[in-house]
Amino acid sequence: MVSPLTDSTTEHDIQLVVLDMAGTTVADDGLVECAFDAAARHLGVEPGSPDHTEKLAYVRATMGESKISVFRHLFGDETAARRANSAFETAYGELVDDGRIAPVPGAREAVEALREAGRTVVLTTGFARVTQDAILAALGWQDLVPLTLCPADAGGRGRPYPDLVLTALLRTRATDSVRRIAVAGDTSYDMLSGRRAGAPVVAGVLTGAHGRTQLESAGATHVLGSVAELPALLGVV
C-alpha cells in the first residue's frame, strides 16, 4: 500500500530514518515469546494455563511496546512488573548469548546504503538498554549507526507514544522538520508511534509480529516485504 504524502514532502526528501530492531532489522525467531514464558514462570504463571494464554495474547497484541509497560499492565503492581521485566530481560539476553538472533537479510546493507546516501539512521527498541546492547554486540552492530535508543532514553515512554522518534530528531538534529522523517517497524505500535510523531513515511515490514492488515489499520503509509526495500522507497538505489 502506498498513501500519498500530505504536503510537498516526497520520500526522496527524508533526512532521518528511525528503524525498529526486533522483527524489523533483527530476526529474533520468536525469542520475545520464549523470554515471556520465562518471566511468566518466575511469577508463577504456568505455560498452558488460561492465565498464561490470556497474558501471551496481550504480549502478542502489544509487540513493539516498552516491555516494562507491558508487564505493568499484566501484573498490576510495580514490584511484580519489575520482577517480570527483569526475568524477561535476563532470559532474552541468555537467548541472544546462545546465538539465537540474526540480522534480517539485507538489513545491514540497507542501513549502510541509507547512511552512504547522507541519511541519518537511528535504531530503536522496546527492550531495556542492557538487552539492546547485547543484541548490538551479538550482531557486531555497535558502530552501525550514530545513535540507538531505548524507552529510558526517551523519558521512559516507548511505543505507541511518539517519544522515541522525537528523541531521535532532538538528539541527532538531522533535520529541521518531522516532515523529513521516515519510520519503519513490524508492529502496529511502530506505525502509531511514527504517525503520532508526524512522520510522512511510516513503513510497515512483513518480517515480524504483525501482518499487512494490522499495519495498515494502524496507519502504515507503505507496507514492504522487508527493510531491505526501504532504500529504494526513499530514493536510494
Short mmCIF file of N, CA and C in Angstrom, two decimals, residues 34 52 73 82 118 120 143 186 196 230:
data_model
loop_
_atom_site.label_atom_id
_atom_site.label_comp_id
_atom_site.label_asym_id
_atom_site.label_seq_id
_atom_site.Cartn_x
_atom_site.Cartn_y
_atom_site.Cartn_z
N CYS A 34 9.51 -16.66 23.98
CA CYS A 34 10.30 -17.56 24.83
C CYS A 34 10.69 -16.86 26.13
N HIS A 52 -1.93 -17.88 31.48
CA HIS A 52 -0.80 -17.74 30.56
C HIS A 52 -1.28 -17.42 29.15
N HIS A 73 0.95 -3.67 32.89
CA HIS A 73 -0.44 -3.99 32.57
C HIS A 73 -0.79 -5.41 33.01
N ARG A 82 8.33 -5.12 37.73
CA ARG A 82 9.78 -5.04 37.64
C ARG A 82 10.43 -6.41 37.77
N GLY A 118 23.63 9.81 2.77
CA GLY A 118 23.51 11.02 3.57
C GLY A 118 22.36 11.05 4.55
N THR A 120 20.56 10.08 8.05
CA THR A 120 20.90 9.69 9.41
C THR A 120 19.97 8.56 9.82
N ASP A 143 28.78 -0.01 15.93
CA ASP A 143 29.12 1.21 15.20
C ASP A 143 28.33 1.37 13.90
N ASP A 186 7.76 -3.38 12.44
CA ASP A 186 6.97 -4.57 12.10
C ASP A 186 5.69 -4.69 12.89
N ARG A 196 2.04 9.43 15.08
CA ARG A 196 1.88 10.43 16.14
C ARG A 196 3.04 11.42 16.17
N LEU A 230 13.56 -0.59 1.86
CA LEU A 230 13.41 0.81 2.28
C LEU A 230 14.30 1.78 1.50
#
